[in-house]
Tab-separated table of C-alpha atoms and ligand atoms in Angstrom:
chain	number	residue	atom	x	y	z
A	1	MET	CA	-1.309	-9.475	-15.013
A	2	ARG	CA	-2.331	-13.006	-14.222
A	3	PRO	CA	-1.901	-14.293	-10.685
A	4	GLY	CA	1.748	-15.167	-10.818
A	5	GLY	CA	3.255	-14.405	-14.148
A	6	GLN	CA	2.673	-14.069	-17.843
A	7	LEU	CA	1.468	-17.698	-18.444
A	8	PRO	CA	-0.767	-18.160	-21.493
A	9	ALA	CA	-4.515	-17.802	-21.226
A	10	PRO	CA	-6.239	-21.061	-20.263
A	11	GLU	CA	-7.341	-23.282	-23.138
A	12	ARG	CA	-10.798	-23.353	-21.598
A	13	ALA	CA	-12.347	-22.743	-18.233
A	14	GLY	CA	-11.459	-25.501	-15.852
A	15	SER	CA	-8.491	-26.952	-17.689
A	16	GLY	CA	-5.372	-25.391	-16.318
A	17	PRO	CA	-1.727	-26.064	-16.807
A	18	ALA	CA	-0.708	-29.753	-16.887
A	19	GLY	CA	-4.348	-30.828	-17.363
A	20	LEU	CA	-5.180	-29.991	-13.687
A	21	ASP	CA	-8.725	-30.373	-12.405
A	22	LEU	CA	-9.138	-26.731	-11.500
A	23	PRO	CA	-12.723	-26.927	-10.187
A	24	GLY	CA	-11.537	-29.822	-8.007
A	25	LEU	CA	-8.612	-27.838	-6.677
A	26	GLU	CA	-10.878	-24.957	-5.881
A	27	ALA	CA	-13.309	-27.228	-4.077
A	28	LEU	CA	-10.474	-28.706	-1.981
A	29	ALA	CA	-9.109	-25.209	-1.190
A	30	ALA	CA	-12.596	-24.114	-0.106
A	31	GLU	CA	-13.142	-27.199	1.967
A	32	VAL	CA	-9.861	-27.044	3.943
A	33	ALA	CA	-9.838	-23.251	4.323
A	34	SER	CA	-13.384	-23.396	5.755
A	35	GLU	CA	-12.437	-26.219	8.140
A	36	ALA	CA	-9.331	-24.291	9.400
A	37	ALA	CA	-11.447	-21.124	9.750
A	38	ARG	CA	-13.853	-22.960	11.959
A	39	LEU	CA	-10.979	-24.339	13.999
A	40	VAL	CA	-9.431	-20.974	14.756
A	41	VAL	CA	-12.842	-19.537	15.776
A	42	GLU	CA	-14.268	-22.490	17.727
A	43	GLU	CA	-11.065	-23.531	19.487
A	44	ARG	CA	-9.646	-20.099	20.237
A	45	PRO	CA	-8.387	-20.289	23.824
A	46	THR	CA	-9.955	-17.912	26.350
A	47	ARG	CA	-6.417	-16.723	26.992
A	48	LEU	CA	-4.633	-16.643	23.652
A	49	ASP	CA	-0.899	-16.382	24.147
A	50	VAL	CA	1.811	-15.482	21.645
A	51	ALA	CA	3.706	-18.672	20.927
A	52	ARG	CA	6.671	-16.907	19.286
A	53	THR	CA	7.607	-13.842	17.277
A	54	LYS	CA	9.355	-13.524	13.863
A	55	SER	CA	10.698	-10.346	12.260
A	56	SER	CA	10.016	-8.206	15.290
A	57	ALA	CA	8.387	-8.307	18.722
A	58	THR	CA	5.068	-7.356	17.131
A	59	ASP	CA	5.219	-10.002	14.363
A	60	VAL	CA	3.449	-12.643	16.369
A	61	VAL	CA	2.518	-16.333	15.897
A	62	THR	CA	-0.157	-17.806	18.164
A	63	VAL	CA	-0.714	-21.408	18.924
A	64	MET	CA	-3.757	-21.263	16.614
A	65	ASP	CA	-1.674	-20.110	13.644
A	66	GLN	CA	0.372	-23.268	14.042
A	67	ARG	CA	-2.676	-25.517	14.645
A	68	SER	CA	-4.406	-24.042	11.596
A	69	GLN	CA	-1.324	-24.684	9.408
A	70	ASP	CA	-0.921	-28.208	10.803
A	71	LEU	CA	-4.563	-28.959	9.928
A	72	LEU	CA	-4.203	-27.542	6.434
A	73	ARG	CA	-0.990	-29.511	5.781
A	74	ALA	CA	-2.560	-32.740	7.035
A	75	ARG	CA	-5.762	-32.395	4.991
A	76	LEU	CA	-3.977	-31.319	1.825
A	77	ARG	CA	-1.358	-34.069	2.092
A	78	ALA	CA	-4.077	-36.692	2.644
A	79	ALA	CA	-6.002	-35.458	-0.400
A	80	ARG	CA	-3.017	-34.843	-2.682
A	81	PRO	CA	0.088	-36.483	-1.269
A	82	ASP	CA	2.377	-35.607	-4.221
A	83	ASP	CA	1.785	-31.814	-4.015
A	84	GLY	CA	4.228	-29.375	-2.485
A	85	PHE	CA	3.378	-27.227	0.570
A	86	LEU	CA	4.438	-23.674	1.585
A	87	GLY	CA	2.982	-22.126	4.679
A	88	GLU	CA	3.612	-18.896	6.498
A	89	GLU	CA	4.724	-20.832	9.512
A	90	GLU	CA	7.576	-23.261	9.381
A	91	GLY	CA	7.269	-26.690	7.702
A	92	GLY	CA	7.178	-26.314	3.984
A	93	ARG	CA	8.124	-29.118	1.569
A	94	ALA	CA	8.685	-29.615	-2.138
A	95	GLY	CA	6.352	-31.949	-4.026
A	96	ALA	CA	6.469	-34.279	-7.034
A	97	SER	CA	3.382	-32.812	-8.792
A	98	PRO	CA	2.974	-29.474	-10.616
A	99	VAL	CA	0.972	-28.080	-7.642
A	100	THR	CA	2.245	-26.393	-4.528
A	101	TRP	CA	-0.263	-25.401	-1.825
A	102	VAL	CA	0.577	-21.938	-0.538
A	103	VAL	CA	-1.297	-21.191	2.651
A	104	ASP	CA	-1.606	-18.447	5.292
A	105	PRO	CA	-3.154	-20.211	8.273
A	106	ILE	CA	-4.337	-16.937	9.806
A	107	ASP	CA	-3.944	-13.809	7.670
A	108	GLY	CA	-4.538	-10.933	10.089
A	109	THR	CA	-2.966	-12.599	13.111
A	110	VAL	CA	-2.782	-9.399	15.137
A	111	ASN	CA	-6.533	-8.834	14.553
A	112	TYR	CA	-7.113	-12.390	15.730
A	113	LEU	CA	-4.946	-11.819	18.811
A	114	TYR	CA	-6.938	-8.750	19.766
A	115	GLY	CA	-10.312	-10.207	18.785
A	116	ILE	CA	-10.897	-7.800	15.892
A	117	PRO	CA	-13.119	-9.710	13.408
A	118	SER	CA	-10.939	-9.291	10.293
A	119	TYR	CA	-8.785	-12.354	9.777
A	120	ALA	CA	-8.853	-15.097	7.185
A	121	VAL	CA	-7.452	-18.467	6.189
A	122	SER	CA	-5.952	-18.365	2.730
A	123	VAL	CA	-5.345	-21.506	0.658
A	124	ALA	CA	-3.993	-21.422	-2.884
A	125	ALA	CA	-2.979	-24.071	-5.337
A	126	VAL	CA	-0.093	-22.639	-7.449
A	127	VAL	CA	2.027	-23.925	-10.289
A	128	GLY	CA	5.650	-22.804	-10.603
A	129	ASP	CA	7.996	-21.597	-7.899
A	130	PRO	CA	6.197	-19.399	-5.304
A	131	SER	CA	9.512	-18.203	-3.908
A	132	VAL	CA	10.334	-16.413	-7.187
A	133	PRO	CA	8.169	-13.419	-8.184
A	134	GLY	CA	6.778	-13.859	-11.685
A	135	ALA	CA	7.691	-17.590	-11.682
A	136	TRP	CA	4.390	-18.910	-10.330
A	137	GLU	CA	0.675	-18.674	-10.915
A	138	THR	CA	-2.311	-19.367	-8.755
A	139	VAL	CA	-4.703	-21.773	-10.525
A	140	ALA	CA	-7.239	-22.224	-7.726
A	141	GLY	CA	-7.806	-20.871	-4.219
A	142	ALA	CA	-10.062	-19.826	-1.415
A	143	VAL	CA	-10.054	-17.195	1.276
A	144	ALA	CA	-12.240	-17.958	4.320
A	145	GLY	CA	-13.163	-14.955	6.387
A	146	ALA	CA	-13.041	-16.770	9.692
A	147	ALA	CA	-14.867	-14.282	11.953
A	148	THR	CA	-17.583	-13.512	9.431
A	149	GLY	CA	-18.112	-16.925	7.790
A	150	GLU	CA	-17.749	-15.573	4.270
A	151	LEU	CA	-15.844	-17.621	1.692
A	152	PHE	CA	-14.154	-16.171	-1.414
A	153	ARG	CA	-13.194	-18.740	-4.038
A	154	ALA	CA	-11.980	-18.999	-7.619
A	155	HIS	CA	-10.220	-21.109	-10.146
A	156	ARG	CA	-8.496	-19.952	-13.291
A	157	GLY	CA	-11.112	-19.240	-15.996
A	158	GLY	CA	-14.014	-20.013	-13.644
A	159	GLY	CA	-14.834	-16.561	-12.262
A	160	ALA	CA	-14.649	-15.329	-8.662
A	161	TRP	CA	-17.410	-16.061	-6.133
A	162	VAL	CA	-18.346	-15.197	-2.567
A	163	GLU	CA	-20.462	-17.459	-0.394
A	164	ARG	CA	-22.256	-16.244	2.720
A	165	ALA	CA	-24.691	-18.114	4.957
A	166	GLY	CA	-28.302	-17.847	3.839
A	167	ALA	CA	-27.528	-16.534	0.388
A	168	PRO	CA	-26.637	-18.181	-2.995
A	169	PRO	CA	-23.057	-17.842	-4.240
A	170	ALA	CA	-22.536	-14.365	-5.739
A	171	ARG	CA	-20.265	-13.746	-8.679
A	172	LEU	CA	-17.767	-10.991	-8.169
A	173	GLN	CA	-16.933	-8.388	-10.802
A	174	VAL	CA	-14.991	-5.209	-10.230
A	175	GLY	CA	-16.471	-2.004	-11.624
A	176	ALA	CA	-14.604	0.589	-13.568
A	177	GLY	CA	-13.584	2.199	-10.299
A	178	PRO	CA	-13.847	5.902	-9.439
A	179	GLU	CA	-11.380	8.679	-10.115
A	180	LEU	CA	-8.338	8.441	-7.870
A	181	ALA	CA	-9.538	11.347	-5.728
A	182	GLN	CA	-12.731	9.417	-4.969
A	183	ALA	CA	-11.013	6.079	-4.322
A	184	LEU	CA	-11.180	4.294	-0.956
A	185	VAL	CA	-7.844	2.535	-0.847
A	186	GLY	CA	-6.723	-0.303	1.485
A	187	THR	CA	-3.150	-0.521	2.721
A	188	GLY	CA	-1.106	-2.034	5.503
A	189	PHE	CA	2.176	-1.769	7.327
A	190	GLY	CA	5.014	-4.013	8.166
A	191	TYR	CA	6.299	-5.127	11.555
A	192	GLU	CA	9.725	-3.486	11.425
A	193	ALA	CA	10.184	0.184	12.432
A	194	HIS	CA	12.355	1.181	9.474
A	195	VAL	CA	9.855	-0.412	7.017
A	196	ARG	CA	6.982	1.394	8.720
A	197	GLU	CA	8.880	4.681	8.568
A	198	TRP	CA	9.158	4.354	4.826
A	199	GLN	CA	5.572	3.191	4.422
A	200	ALA	CA	4.406	6.236	6.416
A	201	ALA	CA	6.441	8.501	4.124
A	202	VAL	CA	4.808	6.989	1.066
A	203	LEU	CA	1.347	7.207	2.615
A	204	LEU	CA	1.955	10.910	3.469
A	205	ARG	CA	2.303	11.544	-0.277
A	206	VAL	CA	-0.567	9.291	-1.373
A	207	LEU	CA	-3.261	10.303	1.128
A	208	PRO	CA	-3.983	13.767	-0.208
A	209	SER	CA	-4.744	12.319	-3.673
A	210	ILE	CA	-7.338	9.699	-2.672
A	211	ARG	CA	-10.697	9.658	-0.785
A	212	ASP	CA	-9.284	7.873	2.260
A	213	ILE	CA	-7.507	4.719	3.361
A	214	ARG	CA	-8.687	1.678	5.323
A	215	ARG	CA	-6.151	-0.396	7.190
A	216	ILE	CA	-8.028	-3.701	7.612
A	217	GLY	CA	-5.074	-5.787	8.684
A	218	SER	CA	-5.380	-8.785	6.374
A	219	ALA	CA	-4.083	-8.555	2.814
A	220	ALA	CA	-6.211	-11.473	1.709
A	221	LEU	CA	-9.384	-9.767	2.908
A	222	ASP	CA	-8.138	-6.415	1.435
A	223	LEU	CA	-7.790	-7.975	-2.038
A	224	CYS	CA	-11.192	-9.755	-1.762
A	225	ALA	CA	-12.721	-6.527	-0.638
A	226	VAL	CA	-11.486	-4.928	-3.863
A	227	ALA	CA	-12.915	-7.834	-5.841
A	228	GLU	CA	-16.280	-7.215	-4.183
A	229	GLY	CA	-16.172	-3.386	-4.421
A	230	ALA	CA	-15.872	-2.826	-0.658
A	231	LEU	CA	-12.588	-1.152	-1.421
A	232	ASP	CA	-11.755	0.573	-4.698
A	233	ALA	CA	-8.055	-0.334	-4.663
A	234	TYR	CA	-5.191	-1.523	-2.447
A	235	PHE	CA	-1.451	-1.209	-2.102
A	236	GLU	CA	1.057	-2.589	0.341
A	237	ARG	CA	4.762	-3.288	0.623
A	238	GLY	CA	6.026	-6.419	2.356
A	239	LEU	CA	3.587	-9.168	1.322
A	240	HIS	CA	4.641	-12.729	0.950
A	241	ALA	CA	3.200	-15.276	-1.510
A	242	TRP	CA	1.012	-16.758	1.249
A	243	ASP	CA	-0.649	-13.416	1.965
A	244	LEU	CA	-1.318	-12.858	-1.674
A	245	ALA	CA	-1.753	-16.108	-3.677
A	246	ALA	CA	-5.432	-16.995	-3.265
A	247	ALA	CA	-6.900	-13.507	-3.077
A	248	TRP	CA	-4.903	-12.399	-6.119
A	249	LEU	CA	-6.714	-15.050	-8.171
A	250	VAL	CA	-10.103	-13.999	-6.696
A	251	LEU	CA	-9.452	-10.374	-7.757
A	252	ALA	CA	-8.083	-11.379	-11.187
A	253	GLU	CA	-11.091	-13.592	-11.871
A	254	ALA	CA	-13.285	-10.612	-10.869
A	255	GLY	CA	-11.542	-8.519	-13.554
A	256	GLY	CA	-9.017	-6.813	-11.353
A	257	VAL	CA	-5.252	-6.294	-11.874
A	258	VAL	CA	-2.463	-6.876	-9.437
A	259	THR	CA	1.080	-5.743	-10.219
A	260	GLY	CA	4.269	-4.544	-8.588
A	261	LEU	CA	5.460	-0.977	-8.474
A	262	ALA	CA	6.864	-1.010	-12.029
A	263	GLY	CA	3.816	-2.867	-13.466
A	264	GLY	CA	5.390	-6.345	-13.458
A	265	PRO	CA	4.574	-9.200	-11.109
A	266	PRO	CA	3.877	-8.170	-7.501
A	267	ASP	CA	6.545	-9.037	-5.023
A	268	TRP	CA	7.699	-8.182	-1.493
A	269	SER	CA	8.597	-4.634	-2.670
A	270	MET	CA	5.068	-3.650	-3.578
A	271	VAL	CA	1.567	-4.903	-4.454
A	272	VAL	CA	-0.853	-2.593	-6.183
A	273	ALA	CA	-4.356	-3.874	-6.944
A	274	GLY	CA	-7.634	-2.635	-8.374
A	275	PRO	CA	-9.744	-2.253	-11.526
A	276	PRO	CA	-7.435	-1.895	-14.506
A	277	ASP	CA	-7.569	1.910	-15.070
A	278	LEU	CA	-7.694	2.883	-11.395
A	279	GLN	CA	-4.944	0.339	-10.585
A	280	GLU	CA	-2.669	2.000	-13.099
A	281	ARG	CA	-3.340	5.507	-11.740
A	282	LEU	CA	-2.730	4.289	-8.195
A	283	ARG	CA	0.411	2.433	-9.217
A	284	SER	CA	1.754	5.551	-10.839
A	285	LEU	CA	0.953	7.624	-7.764
A	286	VAL	CA	2.565	5.131	-5.340
A	287	ALA	CA	5.619	4.881	-7.596
A	288	GLU	CA	6.048	8.678	-7.522
A	289	ALA	CA	5.551	8.729	-3.722
A	290	ALA	CA	8.039	5.880	-3.290
A	291	ALA	CA	10.653	7.817	-5.373
A	292	GLN	CA	10.170	10.873	-3.210
A	293	ALA	CA	10.076	9.078	0.174
A	294	PRO	CA	13.269	9.492	2.210
A	295	ARG	CA	15.484	6.516	1.564
A	296	THR	CA	15.895	4.422	4.684
A	297	ARG	CA	17.813	1.260	5.473
A	298	GLN	CA	14.756	-0.591	4.234
A	299	ALA	CA	15.036	0.991	0.812
A	300	ALA	CA	18.275	-0.921	0.285
A	301	GLU	CA	16.625	-4.259	1.017
B	1	LIG	C1	-0.704	-9.425	7.621
B	1	LIG	C2	-1.013	-8.934	6.267
B	1	LIG	C3	-1.463	-7.449	6.265
B	1	LIG	C4	-0.291	-6.635	6.879
B	1	LIG	C5	-0.001	-7.117	8.222
B	1	LIG	C6	0.331	-8.606	8.260
B	1	LIG	P1	-0.200	-11.749	8.800
B	1	LIG	O1	-0.278	-10.770	7.528
B	1	LIG	O2	-2.090	-9.694	5.725
B	1	LIG	O3	-1.746	-6.977	4.990
B	1	LIG	O4	-0.576	-5.283	6.811
B	1	LIG	O5	1.070	-6.359	8.740
B	1	LIG	O6	1.578	-8.809	7.553
B	1	LIG	O7	1.164	-11.477	9.389
B	1	LIG	O8	-1.327	-11.433	9.730
B	1	LIG	O9	-0.299	-13.176	8.269
């Protein structure tokens, strides 16, 4: 499953839909994601307050989420004024070009708030409509691990790479993956109690069949960890396009697969990711667990 939908394979590396300069889009995503990552680290206030909340009292936005998104929007608009923009925080806009920039200014905001070094800036150039599952595709993107300085980057057909200080760029390639019972699986939980209740019921049925879970707190870093082999697979309910878009391409360019619960495009209802065979086994296990989990108000949403 390509990042987004079933669009045809690229004619050749670097030439994406509508004749886009994919290496150039990747370079821009890497540049602005890295700059925003430096901002959130270097200018983090000593006392970091919650500016507002969204879906619940624990779904927080800090002043740095907004400053990061403002920086990303300004830099991207200056570089490509005709492109659209969709960020996790308010302030999206449609564009006149085939490209929409889909950004998460701080993915892992709660980690950032608590000073836990697992948060990222995610910047993706997508074509299509990112508000409709299966109707969009990431063509270039970058995930900047702000606390660690690592940078994951990819463009369609160009492979997936990770850059770390003091080392040459390393190409990422998922392995075959272990048996399910040996798999270290990332997951996460939503901010609303009824969603978490259902997620816990699913996890109760998944956990005995895998090695263990890791709850890192950033979907973008989870997916990049799968691309690098630091996790074997990942699943989570409740992700938005901005959590997913850039890291999905990184994992796909590393040979991984990302689908929804039924095997189609991932969407809010579920994301399952990993090497092809393991991803299918995990998807099947999560689908069975979801069918058995007590139906809650969230199940109707
Ligand atoms: C986070 C996701 C993570 C999820 C968290 C949160 P945010 O995004 O990346 O996978 O488990 O609950 O949604 O809100 O930090 O941008």
